[in-house]
XYZ file of C-alpha atoms in Angstrom:
357
model
C 10.379 -6.403 -1.559
C 13.422 -7.168 0.590
C 11.395 -7.995 3.688
C 8.819 -9.945 1.676
C 11.209 -12.299 -0.115
C 14.833 -11.289 0.404
C 17.019 -14.366 0.072
C 14.130 -16.823 0.286
C 14.918 -19.885 -1.788
C 11.688 -21.854 -1.903
C 8.513 -20.663 -0.195
C 7.517 -17.415 -1.910
C 3.920 -17.083 -3.058
C 1.670 -14.272 -4.191
C -1.981 -13.904 -4.965
C -3.020 -13.376 -8.571
C -6.532 -12.503 -9.679
C -5.889 -11.913 -13.369
C -4.985 -13.624 -16.632
C -7.530 -16.341 -15.972
C -5.876 -17.332 -12.700
C -7.405 -16.915 -9.264
C -5.220 -18.083 -6.417
C -1.681 -18.225 -5.083
C 1.192 -18.857 -7.422
C 4.989 -18.612 -7.521
C 7.671 -18.604 -10.208
C 10.238 -21.079 -11.453
C 12.893 -18.907 -9.790
C 11.678 -20.285 -6.468
C 10.201 -23.674 -7.360
C 9.051 -25.774 -10.326
C 5.577 -26.541 -8.941
C 3.260 -25.516 -6.128
C 3.301 -27.793 -3.071
C 0.150 -29.704 -2.266
C -0.771 -27.551 0.723
C -0.816 -24.385 -1.451
C -2.908 -26.128 -4.108
C -5.315 -27.201 -1.344
C -5.710 -23.572 -0.248
C -6.354 -22.521 -3.844
C -9.038 -25.172 -4.190
C -10.675 -24.065 -0.964
C -10.648 -20.428 -2.080
C -12.147 -21.317 -5.440
C -15.090 -23.006 -3.757
C -15.634 -20.433 -0.990
C -14.130 -16.951 -0.912
C -14.016 -16.287 -4.653
C -17.717 -17.068 -4.991
C -18.612 -14.086 -2.780
C -19.309 -11.209 -5.163
C -21.085 -8.922 -2.692
C -19.198 -6.749 -0.216
C -21.271 -5.393 2.671
C -20.144 -3.312 5.624
C -19.517 -5.019 8.970
C -19.112 -1.696 10.800
C -21.738 -1.337 13.558
C -24.266 1.349 12.677
C -23.444 3.391 15.778
C -19.732 3.531 14.843
C -20.004 4.563 11.205
C -19.786 8.256 12.015
C -16.101 7.673 12.804
C -15.506 7.622 9.028
C -16.681 10.282 6.620
C -20.045 10.038 4.861
C -20.295 7.154 2.407
C -20.632 9.196 -0.731
C -18.229 11.083 -2.977
C -18.751 11.120 -6.722
C -15.043 10.439 -7.200
C -15.137 7.209 -5.173
C -15.026 3.796 -6.794
C -16.116 3.763 -10.401
C -18.008 7.030 -9.950
C -21.352 5.219 -10.205
C -21.437 2.875 -7.198
C -19.738 4.757 -4.336
C -21.770 3.273 -1.465
C -22.351 -0.067 0.248
C -23.264 -2.734 -0.637
C -20.794 -3.261 -3.471
C -21.879 -5.903 -5.962
C -19.412 -7.220 -8.522
C -22.113 -7.899 -11.093
C -23.037 -4.208 -11.019
C -19.554 -2.730 -10.821
C -17.534 -4.648 -13.420
C -17.524 -3.960 -17.126
C -17.852 -7.618 -18.119
C -18.945 -10.606 -16.102
C -15.842 -12.732 -16.637
C -13.013 -14.087 -14.533
C -10.746 -11.155 -15.432
C -13.197 -8.437 -14.417
C -14.341 -10.205 -11.265
C -10.699 -10.660 -10.300
C -10.099 -6.929 -10.698
C -13.111 -6.274 -8.446
C -11.849 -8.698 -5.785
C -8.505 -6.880 -5.640
C -10.364 -3.862 -4.260
C -12.144 -5.733 -1.469
C -11.020 -7.173 1.899
C -11.308 -10.707 0.503
C -7.736 -10.772 -0.785
C -6.315 -10.310 2.731
C -8.593 -13.031 4.056
C -7.048 -15.288 1.429
C -3.532 -14.375 2.603
C -4.403 -15.364 6.170
C -5.757 -18.696 4.956
C -2.427 -19.369 3.276
C -0.546 -18.209 6.380
C -2.503 -20.590 8.591
C -1.816 -23.434 6.178
C 1.891 -22.544 6.171
C 2.056 -22.705 9.971
C 0.952 -26.317 9.858
C 2.620 -27.522 6.658
C 6.031 -25.969 7.336
C 5.919 -26.345 11.131
C 6.894 -22.723 11.519
C 8.301 -21.877 14.932
C 8.295 -25.528 15.928
C 11.598 -26.763 14.504
C 14.071 -25.342 17.016
C 15.159 -22.487 14.722
C 13.955 -18.956 14.082
C 11.459 -18.840 11.221
C 10.493 -15.669 9.361
C 7.003 -15.295 7.912
C 6.212 -12.183 5.842
C 2.620 -11.366 4.917
C 1.718 -8.700 2.366
C -1.751 -7.385 3.205
C -2.661 -5.302 0.181
C -6.397 -4.669 0.518
C -5.741 -1.425 2.400
C -3.840 -0.117 -0.629
C -6.424 -1.044 -3.268
C -9.379 0.147 -1.201
C -7.520 3.316 -0.242
C -6.861 4.139 -3.884
C -10.456 3.549 -4.872
C -12.387 5.013 -1.934
C -9.912 7.013 0.158
C -8.342 6.398 3.584
C -11.237 7.824 5.633
C -14.028 6.150 3.667
C -16.623 3.758 5.020
C -15.037 1.104 2.792
C -11.631 1.554 4.402
C -13.222 1.546 7.862
C -14.822 -1.824 7.147
C -11.610 -3.167 5.651
C -9.566 -2.174 8.710
C -12.066 -3.759 11.083
C -11.952 -6.961 9.057
C -8.144 -6.835 9.006
C -8.065 -6.301 12.767
C -10.223 -9.387 13.289
C -8.042 -11.454 10.960
C -4.866 -10.328 12.738
C -6.427 -11.079 16.110
C -7.438 -14.581 15.046
C -3.982 -15.227 13.582
C -2.218 -14.076 16.752
C -4.505 -16.272 18.829
C -3.505 -19.212 16.671
C 0.174 -18.356 17.189
C -0.437 -18.330 20.932
C -2.100 -21.729 20.759
C 0.587 -23.366 18.600
C 3.750 -21.606 19.794
C 2.812 -20.120 23.146
C 2.585 -16.384 23.943
C 6.383 -16.173 24.224
C 7.036 -18.087 21.014
C 6.604 -15.322 18.449
C 7.122 -11.615 17.777
C 5.342 -9.460 15.221
C 6.102 -6.229 13.378
C 3.519 -4.243 11.429
C 4.292 -1.402 9.039
C 3.528 -0.149 5.532
C 5.364 0.925 2.416
C 3.678 4.336 2.097
C 0.838 6.559 3.234
C -1.882 8.106 1.100
C -3.537 11.402 0.221
C -7.034 11.946 1.616
C -9.715 12.288 -1.037
C -9.257 15.701 -2.610
C -12.917 16.677 -2.190
C -12.850 15.820 1.520
C -9.696 17.904 1.993
C -11.402 20.842 0.307
C -14.380 20.472 2.661
C -11.984 20.606 5.625
C -10.266 23.733 4.344
C -7.100 21.804 3.432
C -5.185 22.116 0.148
C -6.727 19.804 -2.424
C -6.956 19.806 -6.207
C -7.470 17.343 -9.063
C -5.322 18.051 -12.072
C -7.537 19.107 -14.965
C -7.136 18.184 -18.611
C -6.439 21.850 -19.377
C -3.601 21.884 -16.851
C -2.163 18.686 -18.284
C -2.247 20.197 -21.767
C -0.557 23.358 -20.532
C 2.278 21.390 -18.924
C 2.680 19.230 -22.023
C 2.916 22.348 -24.183
C 5.642 23.778 -21.931
C 7.519 20.471 -22.116
C 7.392 20.602 -25.912
C 8.481 24.239 -26.025
C 11.314 24.141 -23.477
C 12.126 20.430 -23.320
C 15.656 20.925 -24.649
C 16.543 23.401 -21.891
C 15.979 21.972 -18.383
C 16.491 25.305 -16.623
C 14.000 27.154 -18.821
C 11.480 24.345 -18.539
C 11.829 24.304 -14.745
C 11.245 28.055 -14.579
C 8.172 27.824 -16.816
C 6.674 24.956 -14.834
C 7.232 26.643 -11.482
C 5.005 29.490 -12.646
C 2.011 27.105 -12.571
C -0.109 26.902 -9.412
C -0.187 23.096 -9.453
C 3.612 22.818 -9.295
C 5.471 23.690 -6.112
C 8.964 23.029 -7.470
C 10.611 21.911 -10.704
C 14.075 20.370 -10.500
C 16.531 19.839 -13.351
C 18.160 16.420 -13.008
C 21.599 18.004 -12.616
C 20.344 19.476 -9.341
C 19.473 15.980 -8.145
C 22.791 14.518 -9.309
C 24.790 16.946 -7.177
C 26.722 15.343 -4.335
C 26.121 18.366 -2.130
C 23.242 18.046 0.385
C 20.293 20.214 -0.562
C 19.171 23.049 1.710
C 15.549 22.270 0.774
C 14.471 19.085 2.573
C 12.044 18.225 -0.240
C 14.854 18.433 -2.800
C 16.958 16.185 -0.571
C 14.186 13.573 -0.642
C 14.121 13.703 -4.441
C 17.930 13.414 -4.513
C 17.767 10.304 -2.336
C 15.215 8.621 -4.592
C 16.711 9.559 -7.977
C 18.613 7.002 -10.040
C 19.923 7.887 -13.499
C 18.226 5.802 -16.159
C 15.080 5.379 -14.073
C 13.372 8.666 -14.820
C 9.767 8.576 -13.643
C 8.725 12.205 -13.955
C 5.591 13.396 -15.779
C 7.597 14.722 -18.729
C 9.449 11.861 -20.464
C 12.168 13.049 -22.779
C 13.034 16.021 -20.568
C 15.536 16.380 -17.734
C 13.110 17.884 -15.217
C 11.111 16.346 -12.377
C 8.473 18.208 -10.410
C 6.980 18.363 -6.947
C 3.270 18.988 -7.262
C 1.563 21.314 -4.820
C 0.344 19.795 -1.551
C -2.975 18.014 -1.913
C -2.774 17.779 -5.717
C -3.720 14.488 -7.395
C -3.350 13.621 -11.056
C -6.494 11.555 -11.631
C -10.206 12.216 -12.050
C -11.214 9.602 -9.435
C -9.915 7.999 -6.278
C -6.657 8.976 -4.627
C -3.055 7.849 -4.416
C 0.473 8.391 -3.137
C 3.953 9.236 -4.337
C 4.354 12.787 -3.027
C 7.001 13.795 -0.455
C 4.416 15.268 1.895
C 3.678 13.998 5.384
C 0.492 12.181 4.395
C 2.418 9.969 1.963
C 5.426 9.340 4.222
C 3.824 8.659 7.599
C 3.357 4.938 8.219
C 2.719 2.810 11.306
C 5.535 1.087 13.153
C 4.229 -1.461 15.658
C 5.925 -4.291 17.512
C 4.304 -6.919 19.723
C 5.703 -9.896 21.570
C 7.795 -10.861 24.601
C 10.111 -8.011 25.538
C 7.867 -5.297 24.067
C 6.299 -3.046 26.709
C 2.800 -1.770 26.001
C 2.598 1.891 25.015
C 3.794 4.310 22.371
C 6.714 6.672 21.914
C 6.644 10.159 20.517
C 9.928 10.024 18.650
C 11.069 9.834 15.070
C 11.430 6.311 13.741
C 11.989 4.780 10.325
C 10.977 1.578 8.599
C 14.698 0.765 8.483
C 14.487 0.308 12.270
C 12.224 -2.722 11.902
C 14.964 -5.193 10.893
C 17.343 -4.524 13.819
C 14.410 -4.316 16.264
C 12.957 -7.636 15.131
C 16.419 -9.196 15.187
C 16.946 -8.054 18.763
C 13.610 -9.531 19.847
C 14.503 -12.815 18.129
C 18.009 -12.913 19.597
C 19.724 -12.480 16.223
C 22.882 -10.363 15.856
C 23.095 -7.776 13.075
C 25.997 -5.943 11.419
C 27.048 -2.745 13.180
C 26.649 -0.712 9.991
C 23.093 -1.898 9.291
C 20.693 0.870 8.315
C 18.297 1.660 11.140
C 18.556 1.238 14.890
C 17.208 -1.220 17.425
C 14.218 0.582 18.949
C 13.996 -2.024 21.707
C 17.275 -0.695 23.137
C 15.854 2.789 23.694
């Protein structure tokens, strides 16, 4: 959220495909009305992109084996797990709300973001005014498609190829308007994702979908021991689906935890913002590796490697081609981008300038 809007005071827009609205909008916090160039993009989308209710794969036939087979019963809505995906077959009701929900799980939303970005380049004269401009693009199709079909699915493969083409076209446009030395780019993500549980099981990796019986068992323990965090934690830890149960007092301690997983939970805990599976109790849990609490699709939120590993890529003048096998953090993006743009940063800023290494 900080890198997407931060202290922006005017030009902040997001795509909405619900509540009878289909297009980019903003809020009165930023502006009282949409500028004409955003309304023009919305009109264009209404007459073009949003009329496409069929999603077909653009992956060449010979390359499709790079992703896993295009069928798992837990993909999508459980009924239509393979290409082509047709909105009129996959939505509950043929209305603007349902079609919008379908579009959020296709690559079309990112295509819309690039259309707005291209319009912004021209309308706001980005990079052409003698100052450093900052353009942040949230490309969310990877998240929605990943949740619904999994990260190694044919759907995600097609989405990433489409995204690669869109990024390539956008960078070519930057070259044409600003010159190859006139821009720098950083790419990252806010989280990783768990592979589809069934695929993990096929590969001999830990994988399990929480059953209704297991949910009931945990709920019963929460009712029985909810007033005693230590007893509840002990009871929950006896279950196979739970790797660790932590009373909140353990997370409130100022002392660093010997267990690195506990330290991660300590760093993310804020009193008054309890988000554990047992509301009304003072215990949070770490589920076992590969466990997912839903009957379909997949998700994120665990402290394991697959949820915490994200890309960190920089491109532009001053960035040598190649990769580095060293630990990095998303907090390094701000000082690295600043260095590439010739902007000074506070000495105590979180993260380090990776361009200086």
